Structures are given as structure tokens and as C-alpha cells.
């Protein structure tokens, strides 16, 4: 059993599995963020469109001296139409934020479902003269495992699996293949988990640009940091040990200074 676990094929299979899931997690997290950005931009676009329409109608009234009652009714009609569009888009945006922060509440509540509803909504509101290219062209992962969880959980899973990949790949860099599979697996998982905690704790260094109410960690930085940590586990844990010793030393000196004063 031990020889089977330590064989190259097991390491290759685990590396392939973790790399595939990690890639899917990155695609899912980035697609969610892109979808949310598209929805927010569409709200701004519809708002500007409403203001421009009102200005155009008022200008027409001034030039042609049209019936004020007719113009007011037309403005109200246009405003109601645009308000409905904005309300529908904001509902999709709220669902998208829920998916990002808390994961899928229902089995059908996925990024793919929200994107398809957005496509239907945009198609319904496109004028005949407008370019069909305005409709979202959307690609995401087909791996169901990553579709239901929150983006934070996906980042954690990504970090752990990247740590495992880094830990196992290190063995293939040696001239002679020799591995204690369970040891490398545990080190990889631990390194990835610690990396996630560091990233999450120091998240200002690993954030994508976004608003203050919805901070999203950069999955590329998380994967790279964990992968490097897994590849150099000995140096990684030595660095953590040195940092911890330095912290204890500073706290001890501070305590001694307080006692002397």
C-alpha cells in the first residue's frame, strides 16, 4: 500500500486533479467579479440613457412648442421603462453579490443562471438599431464543484490545492524520484491553509479593485503564493518560525521595558 501511494502515477493524478479544480475556481471567481461589474455598469448606462432621453424630449418641446401634457406623459412613460430596466438589473446584481459572499442558496442559483437571465433581459430591451454585440458573451467552468460555494471558500480551496501541487511538484524537480506521499500531502495542505490565512489577514495586499462593501481577494495572487509556499515548504515553515521568534522577542523586550519603568 505504501509503495502504491508513493508511486509517480498517484502524485501525477493528485497534481492533475488539484490543478484542474484550482483553475476552475480561478475562472469562477473572476467570472463572478466580471459579471458583477457588467451589471453595475449597465445600471449606470441606463441611468445616463434616462437623463439623455429626458433632455432630448425637453429640447424637442422647446423647439417645436409641443403640447406640454403630451411631453410630460412621454417623459413619464420613458422614465417608467428605464426604471423597470434598472430595477431588474439591480435584482440580478443583488443575487450576484449573494452568490459571491454566501454561495448558492438554491441549486439553480449559479453564475450561469444569472448570466443567462441577464442575456434574456438585455435582448428584450435592445432596440432594433442596436448592435447585437452588446449582449454578454459569457464563459465559465463546467465543473459543478466550484459553482455552489462562496468566492471566499473557493479562494481557500484554491490555496490549499495550490499548496498540494507545489509540495508534490517539488519531488519531480529532484534528480532521483523519492517521496513520502502522505508527508508531502499533509505539508501541502498545511502550507496552503496557512497561506490562505496570511492572505486573508493581510488582504489589502491581495485585493482586486472593487468597492469597500464587497472586497474580493485576487485568486491569481492566492494561487501563486500558496504554490510557492508548497514548493519551498522547509523555507516557508522556517520563515514562519523566524517571524514568530522575532515577534516573541519584541513582546518580551516591550514587557521588560514596561516593568523597568
PDB file of C-alpha atoms in Angstrom, residues 31-252:
ATOM      1  CA  UNK A  31     -16.227  35.444 -13.888  1.00  0.00           C
ATOM      2  CA  UNK A  32     -18.388  36.379 -10.906  1.00  0.00           C
ATOM      3  CA  UNK A  33     -16.475  39.607 -10.429  1.00  0.00           C
ATOM      4  CA  UNK A  34     -16.720  40.404 -14.140  1.00  0.00           C
ATOM      5  CA  UNK A  35     -20.445  39.675 -14.136  1.00  0.00           C
ATOM      6  CA  UNK A  36     -20.993  41.985 -11.157  1.00  0.00           C
ATOM      7  CA  UNK A  37     -19.008  44.724 -12.899  1.00  0.00           C
ATOM      8  CA  UNK A  38     -21.124  44.310 -16.060  1.00  0.00           C
ATOM      9  CA  UNK A  39     -24.342  44.618 -14.038  1.00  0.00           C
ATOM     10  CA  UNK A  40     -23.158  47.731 -12.175  1.00  0.00           C
ATOM     11  CA  UNK A  41     -22.016  49.368 -15.430  1.00  0.00           C
ATOM     12  CA  UNK A  42     -25.352  48.571 -17.063  1.00  0.00           C
ATOM     13  CA  UNK A  43     -27.209  50.371 -14.250  1.00  0.00           C
ATOM     14  CA  UNK A  44     -25.038  53.445 -14.843  1.00  0.00           C
ATOM     15  CA  UNK A  45     -25.632  53.181 -18.585  1.00  0.00           C
ATOM     16  CA  UNK A  46     -29.422  53.003 -18.198  1.00  0.00           C
ATOM     17  CA  UNK A  47     -29.367  55.936 -15.763  1.00  0.00           C
ATOM     18  CA  UNK A  48     -27.442  58.078 -18.249  1.00  0.00           C
ATOM     19  CA  UNK A  49     -29.791  56.968 -21.006  1.00  0.00           C
ATOM     20  CA  UNK A  50     -32.772  58.150 -18.951  1.00  0.00           C
ATOM     21  CA  UNK A  51     -31.223  61.568 -18.337  1.00  0.00           C
ATOM     22  CA  UNK A  52     -30.340  61.966 -22.013  1.00  0.00           C
ATOM     23  CA  UNK A  53     -33.867  60.950 -23.083  1.00  0.00           C
ATOM     24  CA  UNK A  54     -35.447  63.499 -20.741  1.00  0.00           C
ATOM     25  CA  UNK A  55     -33.115  66.211 -22.006  1.00  0.00           C
ATOM     26  CA  UNK A  56     -33.897  65.296 -25.614  1.00  0.00           C
ATOM     27  CA  UNK A  57     -37.657  65.463 -25.037  1.00  0.00           C
ATOM     28  CA  UNK A  58     -37.386  68.795 -23.235  1.00  0.00           C
ATOM     29  CA  UNK A  59     -35.274  70.181 -26.098  1.00  0.00           C
ATOM     30  CA  UNK A  60     -37.863  68.966 -28.610  1.00  0.00           C
ATOM     31  CA  UNK A  61     -40.613  70.663 -26.606  1.00  0.00           C
ATOM     32  CA  UNK A  62     -38.680  73.950 -26.585  1.00  0.00           C
ATOM     33  CA  UNK A  63     -38.047  73.875 -30.349  1.00  0.00           C
ATOM     34  CA  UNK A  64     -41.440  72.743 -31.546  1.00  0.00           C
ATOM     35  CA  UNK A  65     -43.586  74.210 -28.771  1.00  0.00           C
ATOM     36  CA  UNK A  66     -45.307  70.843 -28.422  1.00  0.00           C
ATOM     37  CA  UNK A  67     -48.143  70.152 -26.041  1.00  0.00           C
ATOM     38  CA  UNK A  68     -46.666  70.169 -22.513  1.00  0.00           C
ATOM     39  CA  UNK A  69     -49.101  67.500 -21.329  1.00  0.00           C
ATOM     40  CA  UNK A  70     -48.081  65.181 -24.141  1.00  0.00           C
ATOM     41  CA  UNK A  71     -44.383  65.740 -23.415  1.00  0.00           C
ATOM     42  CA  UNK A  72     -44.847  65.064 -19.679  1.00  0.00           C
ATOM     43  CA  UNK A  73     -46.709  61.821 -20.411  1.00  0.00           C
ATOM     44  CA  UNK A  74     -43.974  60.768 -22.815  1.00  0.00           C
ATOM     45  CA  UNK A  75     -41.259  61.531 -20.233  1.00  0.00           C
ATOM     46  CA  UNK A  76     -43.131  59.563 -17.560  1.00  0.00           C
ATOM     47  CA  UNK A  77     -43.517  56.629 -19.951  1.00  0.00           C
ATOM     48  CA  UNK A  78     -39.819  56.615 -20.794  1.00  0.00           C
ATOM     49  CA  UNK A  79     -38.820  57.012 -17.132  1.00  0.00           C
ATOM     50  CA  UNK A  80     -41.038  54.091 -16.094  1.00  0.00           C
ATOM     51  CA  UNK A  81     -39.499  51.925 -18.808  1.00  0.00           C
ATOM     52  CA  UNK A  82     -35.930  52.775 -17.781  1.00  0.00           C
ATOM     53  CA  UNK A  83     -36.742  52.429 -14.066  1.00  0.00           C
ATOM     54  CA  UNK A  84     -38.031  48.919 -14.743  1.00  0.00           C
ATOM     55  CA  UNK A  85     -34.787  48.028 -16.543  1.00  0.00           C
ATOM     56  CA  UNK A  86     -32.684  49.394 -13.690  1.00  0.00           C
ATOM     57  CA  UNK A  87     -34.763  47.573 -11.074  1.00  0.00           C
ATOM     58  CA  UNK A  88     -34.381  44.261 -12.911  1.00  0.00           C
ATOM     59  CA  UNK A  89     -30.621  44.727 -13.288  1.00  0.00           C
ATOM     60  CA  UNK A  90     -30.255  45.631  -9.594  1.00  0.00           C
ATOM     61  CA  UNK A  91     -32.114  42.451  -8.634  1.00  0.00           C
ATOM     62  CA  UNK A  92     -29.597  40.415 -10.653  1.00  0.00           C
ATOM     63  CA  UNK A  93     -26.765  42.392  -9.042  1.00  0.00           C
ATOM     64  CA  UNK A  94     -28.091  41.628  -5.550  1.00  0.00           C
ATOM     65  CA  UNK A  95     -28.288  37.922  -6.402  1.00  0.00           C
ATOM     66  CA  UNK A  96     -24.745  38.062  -7.763  1.00  0.00           C
ATOM     67  CA  UNK A  97     -23.450  39.620  -4.539  1.00  0.00           C
ATOM     68  CA  UNK A  98     -25.241  36.940  -2.504  1.00  0.00           C
ATOM     69  CA  UNK A  99     -23.581  34.234  -4.590  1.00  0.00           C
ATOM     70  CA  UNK A 100     -20.156  35.853  -4.118  1.00  0.00           C
ATOM     71  CA  UNK A 101     -20.486  36.356  -0.368  1.00  0.00           C
ATOM     72  CA  UNK A 102     -22.539  33.350   0.722  1.00  0.00           C
ATOM     73  CA  UNK A 103     -22.597  30.877  -2.113  1.00  0.00           C
ATOM     74  CA  UNK A 104     -25.607  29.377  -3.854  1.00  0.00           C
ATOM     75  CA  UNK A 105     -28.793  29.359  -1.776  1.00  0.00           C
ATOM     76  CA  UNK A 106     -30.632  27.233  -4.336  1.00  0.00           C
ATOM     77  CA  UNK A 107     -29.225  24.567  -6.634  1.00  0.00           C
ATOM     78  CA  UNK A 108     -30.259  26.632  -9.644  1.00  0.00           C
ATOM     79  CA  UNK A 109     -28.775  29.890  -8.288  1.00  0.00           C
ATOM     80  CA  UNK A 110     -25.465  29.887 -10.141  1.00  0.00           C
ATOM     81  CA  UNK A 111     -23.394  32.333 -12.138  1.00  0.00           C
ATOM     82  CA  UNK A 112     -24.556  30.630 -15.323  1.00  0.00           C
ATOM     83  CA  UNK A 113     -28.229  31.106 -14.397  1.00  0.00           C
ATOM     84  CA  UNK A 114     -27.759  34.798 -13.569  1.00  0.00           C
ATOM     85  CA  UNK A 115     -25.791  35.391 -16.783  1.00  0.00           C
ATOM     86  CA  UNK A 116     -28.484  33.711 -18.894  1.00  0.00           C
ATOM     87  CA  UNK A 117     -31.205  35.813 -17.251  1.00  0.00           C
ATOM     88  CA  UNK A 118     -29.125  38.899 -17.977  1.00  0.00           C
ATOM     89  CA  UNK A 119     -28.866  37.895 -21.632  1.00  0.00           C
ATOM     90  CA  UNK A 120     -32.647  37.482 -21.854  1.00  0.00           C
ATOM     91  CA  UNK A 121     -33.176  40.851 -20.170  1.00  0.00           C
ATOM     92  CA  UNK A 122     -30.758  42.672 -22.473  1.00  0.00           C
ATOM     93  CA  UNK A 123     -32.237  41.033 -25.582  1.00  0.00           C
ATOM     94  CA  UNK A 124     -35.697  42.146 -24.518  1.00  0.00           C
ATOM     95  CA  UNK A 125     -34.521  45.743 -24.100  1.00  0.00           C
ATOM     96  CA  UNK A 126     -32.344  46.055 -27.207  1.00  0.00           C
ATOM     97  CA  UNK A 127     -33.580  48.423 -29.868  1.00  0.00           C
ATOM     98  CA  UNK A 128     -33.614  47.108 -33.426  1.00  0.00           C
ATOM     99  CA  UNK A 129     -30.884  49.554 -34.403  1.00  0.00           C
ATOM    100  CA  UNK A 130     -28.537  48.484 -31.608  1.00  0.00           C
ATOM    101  CA  UNK A 131     -25.705  46.064 -32.190  1.00  0.00           C
ATOM    102  CA  UNK A 132     -26.282  42.508 -31.013  1.00  0.00           C
ATOM    103  CA  UNK A 133     -22.675  42.542 -29.775  1.00  0.00           C
ATOM    104  CA  UNK A 134     -23.969  44.377 -26.717  1.00  0.00           C
ATOM    105  CA  UNK A 135     -25.297  41.037 -25.454  1.00  0.00           C
ATOM    106  CA  UNK A 136     -22.939  39.406 -22.988  1.00  0.00           C
ATOM    107  CA  UNK A 137     -20.722  36.635 -24.306  1.00  0.00           C
ATOM    108  CA  UNK A 138     -20.203  34.536 -21.207  1.00  0.00           C
ATOM    109  CA  UNK A 139     -17.842  31.631 -20.455  1.00  0.00           C
ATOM    110  CA  UNK A 140     -17.396  29.834 -17.150  1.00  0.00           C
ATOM    111  CA  UNK A 141     -16.248  26.498 -15.835  1.00  0.00           C
ATOM    112  CA  UNK A 142     -18.351  23.367 -16.352  1.00  0.00           C
ATOM    113  CA  UNK A 143     -17.141  21.856 -13.061  1.00  0.00           C
ATOM    114  CA  UNK A 144     -20.143  21.823 -10.740  1.00  0.00           C
ATOM    115  CA  UNK A 145     -17.941  21.585  -7.643  1.00  0.00           C
ATOM    116  CA  UNK A 146     -16.994  25.260  -7.848  1.00  0.00           C
ATOM    117  CA  UNK A 147     -20.386  26.705  -8.794  1.00  0.00           C
ATOM    118  CA  UNK A 148     -22.147  26.480  -5.413  1.00  0.00           C
ATOM    119  CA  UNK A 149     -19.603  27.847  -2.952  1.00  0.00           C
ATOM    120  CA  UNK A 150     -18.865  31.434  -1.929  1.00  0.00           C
ATOM    121  CA  UNK A 151     -15.886  33.144  -3.518  1.00  0.00           C
ATOM    122  CA  UNK A 152     -14.035  33.187  -0.184  1.00  0.00           C
ATOM    123  CA  UNK A 153     -14.416  29.414   0.149  1.00  0.00           C
ATOM    124  CA  UNK A 154     -13.224  28.974  -3.439  1.00  0.00           C
ATOM    125  CA  UNK A 155     -10.122  31.038  -2.639  1.00  0.00           C
ATOM    126  CA  UNK A 156      -9.467  28.847   0.434  1.00  0.00           C
ATOM    127  CA  UNK A 157      -9.881  25.668  -1.621  1.00  0.00           C
ATOM    128  CA  UNK A 158      -7.668  27.153  -4.334  1.00  0.00           C
ATOM    129  CA  UNK A 159      -4.934  27.986  -1.808  1.00  0.00           C
ATOM    130  CA  UNK A 160      -4.960  24.511  -0.244  1.00  0.00           C
ATOM    131  CA  UNK A 161      -4.865  22.722  -3.594  1.00  0.00           C
ATOM    132  CA  UNK A 162      -2.119  25.007  -4.904  1.00  0.00           C
ATOM    133  CA  UNK A 163      -0.101  24.195  -1.805  1.00  0.00           C
ATOM    134  CA  UNK A 164      -0.534  20.476  -2.531  1.00  0.00           C
ATOM    135  CA  UNK A 165       0.527  20.959  -6.165  1.00  0.00           C
ATOM    136  CA  UNK A 166       3.633  22.869  -5.107  1.00  0.00           C
ATOM    137  CA  UNK A 167       4.550  20.300  -2.472  1.00  0.00           C
ATOM    138  CA  UNK A 168       4.247  17.340  -4.861  1.00  0.00           C
ATOM    139  CA  UNK A 169       5.864  19.060  -7.853  1.00  0.00           C
ATOM    140  CA  UNK A 170       8.982  19.686  -5.765  1.00  0.00           C
ATOM    141  CA  UNK A 171       9.736  15.963  -5.765  1.00  0.00           C
ATOM    142  CA  UNK A 172       9.769  15.828  -9.575  1.00  0.00           C
ATOM    143  CA  UNK A 173      12.459  18.503  -9.598  1.00  0.00           C
ATOM    144  CA  UNK A 174      14.888  16.134  -7.886  1.00  0.00           C
ATOM    145  CA  UNK A 175      17.250  14.000  -9.942  1.00  0.00           C
ATOM    146  CA  UNK A 176      16.042  10.832  -8.208  1.00  0.00           C
ATOM    147  CA  UNK A 177      12.321  10.411  -7.560  1.00  0.00           C
ATOM    148  CA  UNK A 178      11.799   9.671  -3.879  1.00  0.00           C
ATOM    149  CA  UNK A 179       8.686  10.657  -1.975  1.00  0.00           C
ATOM    150  CA  UNK A 180       6.768  10.125   1.221  1.00  0.00           C
ATOM    151  CA  UNK A 181       3.385  10.862  -0.334  1.00  0.00           C
ATOM    152  CA  UNK A 182       1.390  11.318   2.868  1.00  0.00           C
ATOM    153  CA  UNK A 183       4.046  13.626   4.300  1.00  0.00           C
ATOM    154  CA  UNK A 184       4.112  15.795   1.161  1.00  0.00           C
ATOM    155  CA  UNK A 185       0.315  15.822   1.047  1.00  0.00           C
ATOM    156  CA  UNK A 186       0.000  16.983   4.667  1.00  0.00           C
ATOM    157  CA  UNK A 187       2.708  19.606   4.186  1.00  0.00           C
ATOM    158  CA  UNK A 188       0.993  20.879   1.045  1.00  0.00           C
ATOM    159  CA  UNK A 189      -2.423  21.110   2.693  1.00  0.00           C
ATOM    160  CA  UNK A 190      -0.980  22.827   5.772  1.00  0.00           C
ATOM    161  CA  UNK A 191       1.076  25.260   3.698  1.00  0.00           C
ATOM    162  CA  UNK A 192      -1.941  26.146   1.551  1.00  0.00           C
ATOM    163  CA  UNK A 193      -4.164  26.679   4.589  1.00  0.00           C
ATOM    164  CA  UNK A 194      -1.587  28.875   6.339  1.00  0.00           C
ATOM    165  CA  UNK A 195      -1.103  30.813   3.102  1.00  0.00           C
ATOM    166  CA  UNK A 196      -4.846  31.452   2.908  1.00  0.00           C
ATOM    167  CA  UNK A 197      -4.890  32.748   6.485  1.00  0.00           C
ATOM    168  CA  UNK A 198      -1.972  35.060   5.716  1.00  0.00           C
ATOM    169  CA  UNK A 199      -3.655  36.304   2.543  1.00  0.00           C
ATOM    170  CA  UNK A 200      -6.981  36.784   4.281  1.00  0.00           C
ATOM    171  CA  UNK A 201      -5.359  38.533   7.245  1.00  0.00           C
ATOM    172  CA  UNK A 202      -3.284  40.814   5.050  1.00  0.00           C
ATOM    173  CA  UNK A 203      -5.943  41.138   2.391  1.00  0.00           C
ATOM    174  CA  UNK A 204      -5.133  44.754   1.496  1.00  0.00           C
ATOM    175  CA  UNK A 205      -2.129  43.336  -0.413  1.00  0.00           C
ATOM    176  CA  UNK A 206      -4.198  40.770  -2.314  1.00  0.00           C
ATOM    177  CA  UNK A 207      -7.429  42.563  -3.229  1.00  0.00           C
ATOM    178  CA  UNK A 208      -8.938  43.088  -6.613  1.00  0.00           C
ATOM    179  CA  UNK A 209     -10.131  46.608  -7.240  1.00  0.00           C
ATOM    180  CA  UNK A 210     -13.698  46.953  -6.086  1.00  0.00           C
ATOM    181  CA  UNK A 211     -15.972  48.785  -3.694  1.00  0.00           C
ATOM    182  CA  UNK A 212     -15.430  48.728   0.059  1.00  0.00           C
ATOM    183  CA  UNK A 213     -18.535  46.674   0.762  1.00  0.00           C
ATOM    184  CA  UNK A 214     -17.516  43.730  -1.433  1.00  0.00           C
ATOM    185  CA  UNK A 215     -13.763  43.051  -1.120  1.00  0.00           C
ATOM    186  CA  UNK A 216     -12.691  40.124  -3.292  1.00  0.00           C
ATOM    187  CA  UNK A 217      -9.249  38.526  -2.980  1.00  0.00           C
ATOM    188  CA  UNK A 218      -7.213  38.134  -6.129  1.00  0.00           C
ATOM    189  CA  UNK A 219      -7.251  34.374  -6.940  1.00  0.00           C
ATOM    190  CA  UNK A 220      -4.067  34.610  -9.016  1.00  0.00           C
ATOM    191  CA  UNK A 221      -2.067  36.005  -6.088  1.00  0.00           C
ATOM    192  CA  UNK A 222      -3.590  33.438  -3.736  1.00  0.00           C
ATOM    193  CA  UNK A 223      -2.683  30.539  -6.057  1.00  0.00           C
ATOM    194  CA  UNK A 224       0.852  31.802  -6.714  1.00  0.00           C
ATOM    195  CA  UNK A 225       1.595  32.499  -3.050  1.00  0.00           C
ATOM    196  CA  UNK A 226       0.359  29.056  -1.982  1.00  0.00           C
ATOM    197  CA  UNK A 227       2.116  27.312  -4.874  1.00  0.00           C
ATOM    198  CA  UNK A 228       5.477  28.877  -3.996  1.00  0.00           C
ATOM    199  CA  UNK A 229       4.912  28.068  -0.314  1.00  0.00           C
ATOM    200  CA  UNK A 230       4.224  24.442  -1.229  1.00  0.00           C
ATOM    201  CA  UNK A 231       7.313  24.209  -3.434  1.00  0.00           C
ATOM    202  CA  UNK A 232       9.551  25.507  -0.655  1.00  0.00           C
ATOM    203  CA  UNK A 233       7.822  24.102   2.428  1.00  0.00           C
ATOM    204  CA  UNK A 234      11.015  23.879   4.508  1.00  0.00           C
ATOM    205  CA  UNK A 235      11.899  27.525   3.841  1.00  0.00           C
ATOM    206  CA  UNK A 236       8.238  28.516   4.300  1.00  0.00           C
ATOM    207  CA  UNK A 237       7.987  26.992   7.772  1.00  0.00           C
ATOM    208  CA  UNK A 238      11.451  28.275   8.704  1.00  0.00           C
ATOM    209  CA  UNK A 239      10.346  31.781   7.717  1.00  0.00           C
ATOM    210  CA  UNK A 240       7.212  31.448   9.841  1.00  0.00           C
ATOM    211  CA  UNK A 241       9.341  30.211  12.740  1.00  0.00           C
ATOM    212  CA  UNK A 242      11.724  33.155  12.405  1.00  0.00           C
ATOM    213  CA  UNK A 243       8.837  35.612  12.265  1.00  0.00           C
ATOM    214  CA  UNK A 244       7.266  34.044  15.347  1.00  0.00           C
ATOM    215  CA  UNK A 245      10.589  34.148  17.260  1.00  0.00           C
ATOM    216  CA  UNK A 246      11.032  37.783  16.264  1.00  0.00           C
ATOM    217  CA  UNK A 247       7.526  38.602  17.473  1.00  0.00           C
ATOM    218  CA  UNK A 248       8.087  36.855  20.820  1.00  0.00           C
ATOM    219  CA  UNK A 249      11.403  38.684  21.240  1.00  0.00           C
ATOM    220  CA  UNK A 250       9.780  42.066  20.606  1.00  0.00           C
ATOM    221  CA  UNK A 251       6.939  41.319  23.039  1.00  0.00           C
ATOM    222  CA  UNK A 252       9.434  40.196  25.677  1.00  0.00           C
TER     223      UNK A 252
END
